[in-house]
PDB file of N, CA and C and ligand atoms in Angstrom:
ATOM      1  N   MET A   1      -2.761   3.607   8.383  1.00 50.00           N
ATOM      2  CA  MET A   1      -3.900   4.367   7.846  1.00 50.00           C
ATOM      3  C   MET A   1      -5.188   3.636   8.183  1.00 50.00           C
ATOM      4  N   GLY A   2      -6.132   4.313   8.825  1.00 56.00           N
ATOM      5  CA  GLY A   2      -7.384   3.677   9.227  1.00 56.00           C
ATOM      6  C   GLY A   2      -8.321   3.450   8.058  1.00 56.00           C
ATOM      7  N   LYS A   3      -9.350   2.696   8.324  1.00 73.00           N
ATOM      8  CA  LYS A   3     -10.324   2.384   7.288  1.00 73.00           C
ATOM      9  C   LYS A   3     -11.019   3.670   6.821  1.00 73.00           C
ATOM     10  N   GLY A   4     -11.127   3.822   5.526  1.00 87.00           N
ATOM     11  CA  GLY A   4     -11.830   4.975   4.978  1.00 87.00           C
ATOM     12  C   GLY A   4     -11.009   6.243   4.917  1.00 87.00           C
ATOM     13  N   ASN A   5      -9.747   6.186   5.333  1.00 96.00           N
ATOM     14  CA  ASN A   5      -8.929   7.394   5.287  1.00 96.00           C
ATOM     15  C   ASN A   5      -8.385   7.647   3.890  1.00 96.00           C
ATOM     16  N   LYS A   6      -8.426   8.928   3.507  1.00 97.00           N
ATOM     17  CA  LYS A   6      -7.776   9.336   2.271  1.00 97.00           C
ATOM     18  C   LYS A   6      -6.795  10.438   2.628  1.00 97.00           C
ATOM     19  N   GLU A   7      -5.671  10.454   1.931  1.00 97.00           N
ATOM     20  CA  GLU A   7      -4.629  11.426   2.256  1.00 97.00           C
ATOM     21  C   GLU A   7      -4.378  12.362   1.085  1.00 97.00           C
ATOM     22  N   TYR A   8      -4.178  13.636   1.408  1.00 97.00           N
ATOM     23  CA  TYR A   8      -3.942  14.670   0.402  1.00 97.00           C
ATOM     24  C   TYR A   8      -2.719  15.456   0.849  1.00 97.00           C
ATOM     25  N   SER A   9      -1.629  15.295   0.125  1.00 96.00           N
ATOM     26  CA  SER A   9      -0.366  15.889   0.562  1.00 96.00           C
ATOM     27  C   SER A   9      -0.063  17.175  -0.179  1.00 96.00           C
ATOM     28  N   THR A  10       0.573  18.099   0.542  1.00 95.00           N
ATOM     29  CA  THR A  10       1.184  19.240  -0.097  1.00 95.00           C
ATOM     30  C   THR A  10       2.487  19.501   0.643  1.00 95.00           C
ATOM     31  N   ASP A  11       3.118  20.615   0.363  1.00 92.00           N
ATOM     32  CA  ASP A  11       4.448  20.870   0.899  1.00 92.00           C
ATOM     33  C   ASP A  11       4.462  20.824   2.430  1.00 92.00           C
ATOM     34  N   GLY A  12       5.013  19.786   3.021  1.00 95.00           N
ATOM     35  CA  GLY A  12       5.217  19.730   4.465  1.00 95.00           C
ATOM     36  C   GLY A  12       4.040  19.246   5.288  1.00 95.00           C
ATOM     37  N   ILE A  13       2.891  19.071   4.677  1.00 97.00           N
ATOM     38  CA  ILE A  13       1.723  18.653   5.466  1.00 97.00           C
ATOM     39  C   ILE A  13       0.837  17.719   4.636  1.00 97.00           C
ATOM     40  N   THR A  14       0.235  16.775   5.322  1.00 98.00           N
ATOM     41  CA  THR A  14      -0.724  15.884   4.678  1.00 98.00           C
ATOM     42  C   THR A  14      -2.065  16.025   5.375  1.00 98.00           C
ATOM     43  N   VAL A  15      -3.098  16.302   4.606  1.00 98.00           N
ATOM     44  CA  VAL A  15      -4.457  16.364   5.137  1.00 98.00           C
ATOM     45  C   VAL A  15      -5.054  14.959   5.030  1.00 98.00           C
ATOM     46  N   ILE A  16      -5.640  14.499   6.123  1.00 98.00           N
ATOM     47  CA  ILE A  16      -6.243  13.161   6.141  1.00 98.00           C
ATOM     48  C   ILE A  16      -7.747  13.322   6.337  1.00 98.00           C
ATOM     49  N   TRP A  17      -8.499  12.669   5.490  1.00 98.00           N
ATOM     50  CA  TRP A  17      -9.974  12.775   5.560  1.00 98.00           C
ATOM     51  C   TRP A  17     -10.572  11.386   5.678  1.00 98.00           C
ATOM     52  N   ASN A  18     -11.439  11.238   6.665  1.00 97.00           N
ATOM     53  CA  ASN A  18     -12.097   9.953   6.883  1.00 97.00           C
ATOM     54  C   ASN A  18     -13.547  10.055   6.428  1.00 97.00           C
ATOM     55  N   ALA A  19     -13.847   9.408   5.314  1.00 95.00           N
ATOM     56  CA  ALA A  19     -15.170   9.507   4.703  1.00 95.00           C
ATOM     57  C   ALA A  19     -16.265   8.999   5.639  1.00 95.00           C
ATOM     58  N   GLU A  20     -15.950   8.022   6.476  1.00 96.00           N
ATOM     59  CA  GLU A  20     -16.970   7.446   7.347  1.00 96.00           C
ATOM     60  C   GLU A  20     -17.368   8.397   8.471  1.00 96.00           C
ATOM     61  N   LYS A  21     -16.418   9.243   8.900  1.00 97.00           N
ATOM     62  CA  LYS A  21     -16.718  10.155  10.005  1.00 97.00           C
ATOM     63  C   LYS A  21     -17.375  11.445   9.528  1.00 97.00           C
ATOM     64  N   CYS A  22     -17.156  11.794   8.283  1.00 97.00           N
ATOM     65  CA  CYS A  22     -17.637  13.083   7.763  1.00 97.00           C
ATOM     66  C   CYS A  22     -19.155  13.151   7.830  1.00 97.00           C
ATOM     67  N   ILE A  23     -19.664  14.232   8.457  1.00 97.00           N
ATOM     68  CA  ILE A  23     -21.115  14.412   8.545  1.00 97.00           C
ATOM     69  C   ILE A  23     -21.590  15.445   7.525  1.00 97.00           C
ATOM     70  N   HIS A  24     -20.703  15.829   6.633  1.00 94.00           N
ATOM     71  CA  HIS A  24     -21.028  16.742   5.532  1.00 94.00           C
ATOM     72  C   HIS A  24     -21.626  18.052   6.022  1.00 94.00           C
ATOM     73  N   ALA A  25     -21.055  18.544   7.121  1.00 94.00           N
ATOM     74  CA  ALA A  25     -21.500  19.823   7.661  1.00 94.00           C
ATOM     75  C   ALA A  25     -21.086  20.966   6.750  1.00 94.00           C
ATOM     76  N   GLY A  26     -20.070  20.746   5.934  1.00 96.00           N
ATOM     77  CA  GLY A  26     -19.683  21.742   4.947  1.00 96.00           C
ATOM     78  C   GLY A  26     -18.870  22.902   5.496  1.00 96.00           C
ATOM     79  N   ILE A  27     -18.463  22.799   6.751  1.00 97.00           N
ATOM     80  CA  ILE A  27     -17.692  23.899   7.339  1.00 97.00           C
ATOM     81  C   ILE A  27     -16.354  24.061   6.624  1.00 97.00           C
ATOM     82  N   CYS A  28     -15.753  22.962   6.251  1.00 98.00           N
ATOM     83  CA  CYS A  28     -14.479  23.033   5.526  1.00 98.00           C
ATOM     84  C   CYS A  28     -14.663  23.762   4.200  1.00 98.00           C
ATOM     85  N   VAL A  29     -15.741  23.477   3.513  1.00 98.00           N
ATOM     86  CA  VAL A  29     -15.998  24.083   2.200  1.00 98.00           C
ATOM     87  C   VAL A  29     -16.225  25.584   2.349  1.00 98.00           C
ATOM     88  N   LYS A  30     -16.948  25.980   3.398  1.00 98.00           N
ATOM     89  CA  LYS A  30     -17.216  27.403   3.616  1.00 98.00           C
ATOM     90  C   LYS A  30     -15.961  28.148   4.032  1.00 98.00           C
ATOM     91  N   THR A  31     -15.108  27.494   4.825  1.00 97.00           N
ATOM     92  CA  THR A  31     -13.929  28.177   5.354  1.00 97.00           C
ATOM     93  C   THR A  31     -12.834  28.307   4.308  1.00 97.00           C
ATOM     94  N   LEU A  32     -12.562  27.257   3.579  1.00 98.00           N
ATOM     95  CA  LEU A  32     -11.501  27.274   2.567  1.00 98.00           C
ATOM     96  C   LEU A  32     -12.038  26.703   1.250  1.00 98.00           C
ATOM     97  N   PRO A  33     -12.831  27.506   0.560  1.00 98.00           N
ATOM     98  CA  PRO A  33     -13.448  26.994  -0.677  1.00 98.00           C
ATOM     99  C   PRO A  33     -12.444  26.643  -1.771  1.00 98.00           C
ATOM    100  N   ASN A  34     -11.262  27.228  -1.711  1.00 98.00           N
ATOM    101  CA  ASN A  34     -10.255  26.882  -2.726  1.00 98.00           C
ATOM    102  C   ASN A  34      -9.623  25.521  -2.476  1.00 98.00           C
ATOM    103  N   VAL A  35      -9.739  25.045  -1.249  1.00 98.00           N
ATOM    104  CA  VAL A  35      -9.143  23.752  -0.899  1.00 98.00           C
ATOM    105  C   VAL A  35     -10.190  22.638  -1.000  1.00 98.00           C
ATOM    106  N   TYR A  36     -11.350  22.888  -0.407  1.00 98.00           N
ATOM    107  CA  TYR A  36     -12.384  21.850  -0.332  1.00 98.00           C
ATOM    108  C   TYR A  36     -13.471  22.136  -1.367  1.00 98.00           C
ATOM    109  N   ASP A  37     -13.525  21.317  -2.378  1.00 97.00           N
ATOM    110  CA  ASP A  37     -14.543  21.492  -3.419  1.00 97.00           C
ATOM    111  C   ASP A  37     -15.147  20.134  -3.733  1.00 97.00           C
ATOM    112  N   PRO A  38     -16.345  19.876  -3.203  1.00 95.00           N
ATOM    113  CA  PRO A  38     -16.967  18.559  -3.387  1.00 95.00           C
ATOM    114  C   PRO A  38     -17.183  18.198  -4.854  1.00 95.00           C
ATOM    115  N   LYS A  39     -17.173  19.201  -5.736  1.00 96.00           N
ATOM    116  CA  LYS A  39     -17.404  18.909  -7.158  1.00 96.00           C
ATOM    117  C   LYS A  39     -16.130  18.486  -7.877  1.00 96.00           C
ATOM    118  N   SER A  40     -14.988  18.699  -7.255  1.00 96.00           N
ATOM    119  CA  SER A  40     -13.716  18.355  -7.900  1.00 96.00           C
ATOM    120  C   SER A  40     -13.246  16.971  -7.501  1.00 96.00           C
ATOM    121  N   LYS A  41     -12.388  16.417  -8.303  1.00 95.00           N
ATOM    122  CA  LYS A  41     -11.712  15.167  -7.961  1.00 95.00           C
ATOM    123  C   LYS A  41     -10.224  15.336  -8.166  1.00 95.00           C
ATOM    124  N   PRO A  42      -9.393  15.174  -7.165  1.00 96.00           N
ATOM    125  CA  PRO A  42      -9.779  14.947  -5.771  1.00 96.00           C
ATOM    126  C   PRO A  42     -10.463  16.178  -5.188  1.00 96.00           C
ATOM    127  N   TRP A  43     -11.306  16.000  -4.186  1.00 97.00           N
ATOM    128  CA  TRP A  43     -12.104  17.131  -3.689  1.00 97.00           C
ATOM    129  C   TRP A  43     -11.317  18.017  -2.738  1.00 97.00           C
ATOM    130  N   ILE A  44     -10.154  17.550  -2.270  1.00 98.00           N
ATOM    131  CA  ILE A  44      -9.299  18.373  -1.423  1.00 98.00           C
ATOM    132  C   ILE A  44      -8.027  18.716  -2.192  1.00 98.00           C
ATOM    133  N   SER A  45      -7.780  20.026  -2.390  1.00 98.00           N
ATOM    134  CA  SER A  45      -6.543  20.494  -3.022  1.00 98.00           C
ATOM    135  C   SER A  45      -5.722  21.203  -1.963  1.00 98.00           C
ATOM    136  N   ALA A  46      -4.915  20.410  -1.268  1.00 98.00           N
ATOM    137  CA  ALA A  46      -4.199  20.944  -0.104  1.00 98.00           C
ATOM    138  C   ALA A  46      -3.221  22.048  -0.470  1.00 98.00           C
ATOM    139  N   ASP A  47      -2.777  22.091  -1.704  1.00 97.00           N
ATOM    140  CA  ASP A  47      -1.783  23.107  -2.064  1.00 97.00           C
ATOM    141  C   ASP A  47      -2.404  24.484  -2.308  1.00 97.00           C
ATOM    142  N   ASN A  48      -3.707  24.622  -2.142  1.00 98.00           N
ATOM    143  CA  ASN A  48      -4.330  25.929  -2.339  1.00 98.00           C
ATOM    144  C   ASN A  48      -4.442  26.748  -1.060  1.00 98.00           C
ATOM    145  N   ALA A  49      -3.764  26.329   0.006  1.00 97.00           N
ATOM    146  CA  ALA A  49      -3.765  27.111   1.242  1.00 97.00           C
ATOM    147  C   ALA A  49      -2.439  26.898   1.944  1.00 97.00           C
ATOM    148  N   SER A  50      -2.140  27.799   2.888  1.00 97.00           N
ATOM    149  CA  SER A  50      -0.904  27.651   3.659  1.00 97.00           C
ATOM    150  C   SER A  50      -1.101  26.573   4.721  1.00 97.00           C
ATOM    151  N   LYS A  51       0.009  26.126   5.279  1.00 97.00           N
ATOM    152  CA  LYS A  51      -0.045  25.129   6.341  1.00 97.00           C
ATOM    153  C   LYS A  51      -0.910  25.610   7.501  1.00 97.00           C
ATOM    154  N   ASP A  52      -0.711  26.873   7.915  1.00 97.00           N
ATOM    155  CA  ASP A  52      -1.478  27.418   9.036  1.00 97.00           C
ATOM    156  C   ASP A  52      -2.968  27.455   8.726  1.00 97.00           C
ATOM    157  N   GLU A  53      -3.295  27.852   7.518  1.00 98.00           N
ATOM    158  CA  GLU A  53      -4.713  27.899   7.142  1.00 98.00           C
ATOM    159  C   GLU A  53      -5.324  26.505   7.199  1.00 98.00           C
ATOM    160  N   LEU A  54      -4.590  25.525   6.711  1.00 98.00           N
ATOM    161  CA  LEU A  54      -5.098  24.151   6.726  1.00 98.00           C
ATOM    162  C   LEU A  54      -5.305  23.658   8.153  1.00 98.00           C
ATOM    163  N   VAL A  55      -4.297  23.876   9.000  1.00 98.00           N
ATOM    164  CA  VAL A  55      -4.387  23.388  10.386  1.00 98.00           C
ATOM    165  C   VAL A  55      -5.545  24.058  11.110  1.00 98.00           C
ATOM    166  N   ASN A  56      -5.657  25.392  10.971  1.00 98.00           N
ATOM    167  CA  ASN A  56      -6.748  26.106  11.648  1.00 98.00           C
ATOM    168  C   ASN A  56      -8.102  25.596  11.196  1.00 98.00           C
ATOM    169  N   GLN A  57      -8.231  25.328   9.929  1.00 98.00           N
ATOM    170  CA  GLN A  57      -9.507  24.841   9.407  1.00 98.00           C
ATOM    171  C   GLN A  57      -9.790  23.426   9.898  1.00 98.00           C
ATOM    172  N   ILE A  58      -8.780  22.587   9.867  1.00 98.00           N
ATOM    173  CA  ILE A  58      -8.967  21.181  10.252  1.00 98.00           C
ATOM    174  C   ILE A  58      -9.449  21.082  11.699  1.00 98.00           C
ATOM    175  N   LYS A  59      -8.963  21.997  12.545  1.00 98.00           N
ATOM    176  CA  LYS A  59      -9.389  21.985  13.948  1.00 98.00           C
ATOM    177  C   LYS A  59     -10.870  22.324  14.099  1.00 98.00           C
ATOM    178  N   GLN A  60     -11.459  22.940  13.093  1.00 97.00           N
ATOM    179  CA  GLN A  60     -12.875  23.319  13.183  1.00 97.00           C
ATOM    180  C   GLN A  60     -13.813  22.243  12.665  1.00 97.00           C
ATOM    181  N   CYS A  61     -13.276  21.193  12.108  1.00 98.00           N
ATOM    182  CA  CYS A  61     -14.137  20.122  11.591  1.00 98.00           C
ATOM    183  C   CYS A  61     -14.901  19.492  12.762  1.00 98.00           C
ATOM    184  N   PRO A  62     -16.240  19.547  12.749  1.00 97.00           N
ATOM    185  CA  PRO A  62     -17.016  19.121  13.909  1.00 97.00           C
ATOM    186  C   PRO A  62     -17.038  17.611  14.143  1.00 97.00           C
ATOM    187  N   SER A  63     -16.741  16.839  13.137  1.00 98.00           N
ATOM    188  CA  SER A  63     -16.894  15.387  13.264  1.00 98.00           C
ATOM    189  C   SER A  63     -15.581  14.661  13.539  1.00 98.00           C
ATOM    190  N   GLY A  64     -14.476  15.366  13.402  1.00 97.00           N
ATOM    191  CA  GLY A  64     -13.187  14.696  13.521  1.00 97.00           C
ATOM    192  C   GLY A  64     -12.797  13.943  12.261  1.00 97.00           C
ATOM    193  N   ALA A  65     -13.524  14.180  11.177  1.00 98.00           N
ATOM    194  CA  ALA A  65     -13.202  13.496   9.917  1.00 98.00           C
ATOM    195  C   ALA A  65     -11.872  13.973   9.343  1.00 98.00           C
ATOM    196  N   LEU A  66     -11.528  15.228   9.624  1.00 98.00           N
ATOM    197  CA  LEU A  66     -10.280  15.777   9.102  1.00 98.00           C
ATOM    198  C   LEU A  66      -9.194  15.739  10.161  1.00 98.00           C
ATOM    199  N   SER A  67      -8.021  15.349   9.765  1.00 98.00           N
ATOM    200  CA  SER A  67      -6.853  15.439  10.628  1.00 98.00           C
ATOM    201  C   SER A  67      -5.661  15.736   9.722  1.00 98.00           C
ATOM    202  N   TYR A  68      -4.495  15.876  10.326  1.00 98.00           N
ATOM    203  CA  TYR A  68      -3.328  16.221   9.516  1.00 98.00           C
ATOM    204  C   TYR A  68      -2.079  15.652  10.161  1.00 98.00           C
ATOM    205  N   LYS A  69      -1.044  15.550   9.364  1.00 97.00           N
ATOM    206  CA  LYS A  69       0.259  15.200   9.907  1.00 97.00           C
ATOM    207  C   LYS A  69       1.302  16.011   9.153  1.00 97.00           C
ATOM    208  N   PHE A  70       2.348  16.395   9.884  1.00 96.00           N
ATOM    209  CA  PHE A  70       3.444  17.104   9.234  1.00 96.00           C
ATOM    210  C   PHE A  70       4.415  16.097   8.674  1.00 96.00           C
ATOM    211  N   ASP A  71       4.930  16.385   7.505  1.00 87.00           N
ATOM    212  CA  ASP A  71       5.901  15.478   6.895  1.00 87.00           C
ATOM    213  C   ASP A  71       7.217  15.560   7.643  1.00 87.00           C
ATOM    214  N   GLN A  72       7.904  14.454   7.665  1.00 75.00           N
ATOM    215  CA  GLN A  72       9.179  14.386   8.406  1.00 75.00           C
ATOM    216  C   GLN A  72      10.261  15.140   7.650  1.00 75.00           C
TER     217      GLN A  72
HETATM  218  S1  LIG B 101     -15.948  20.105   8.062  1.00 75.14           S
HETATM  219 FE1  LIG B 101     -15.489  17.957   8.501  1.00 75.14          FE
HETATM  220  S2  LIG B 101     -17.502  16.992   8.749  1.00 75.14           S
HETATM  221 FE2  LIG B 101     -17.817  18.931   7.704  1.00 75.14          FE
HETATM  222  S3  LIG B 101     -17.802  18.411   5.522  1.00 75.14           S
HETATM  223 FE3  LIG B 101     -15.731  19.028   6.092  1.00 75.14          FE
HETATM  224  S4  LIG B 101     -14.720  17.097   6.584  1.00 75.14           S
HETATM  225 FE4  LIG B 101     -16.893  16.687   6.624  1.00 75.14          FE
END
């Protein structure tokens, strides 16, 4: 796990967020507001979307702060 990475797991997938890379463009929040809520703690609730929705959204993150891995 790299420096600044935080992991948010749900069924079969883990969302990884790197606070240092995030430019706070807010695209994740606009695309999946039920998952990404800066006012909540933790701010990512990965179980509020399907795996496909998460992956599609993560690919749109402009800074590369978001990534994912599938559970073994
Ligand atoms: S889309 Fe990526 S860069 Fe933008 S706020 Fe979300 S995690 Fe940060």
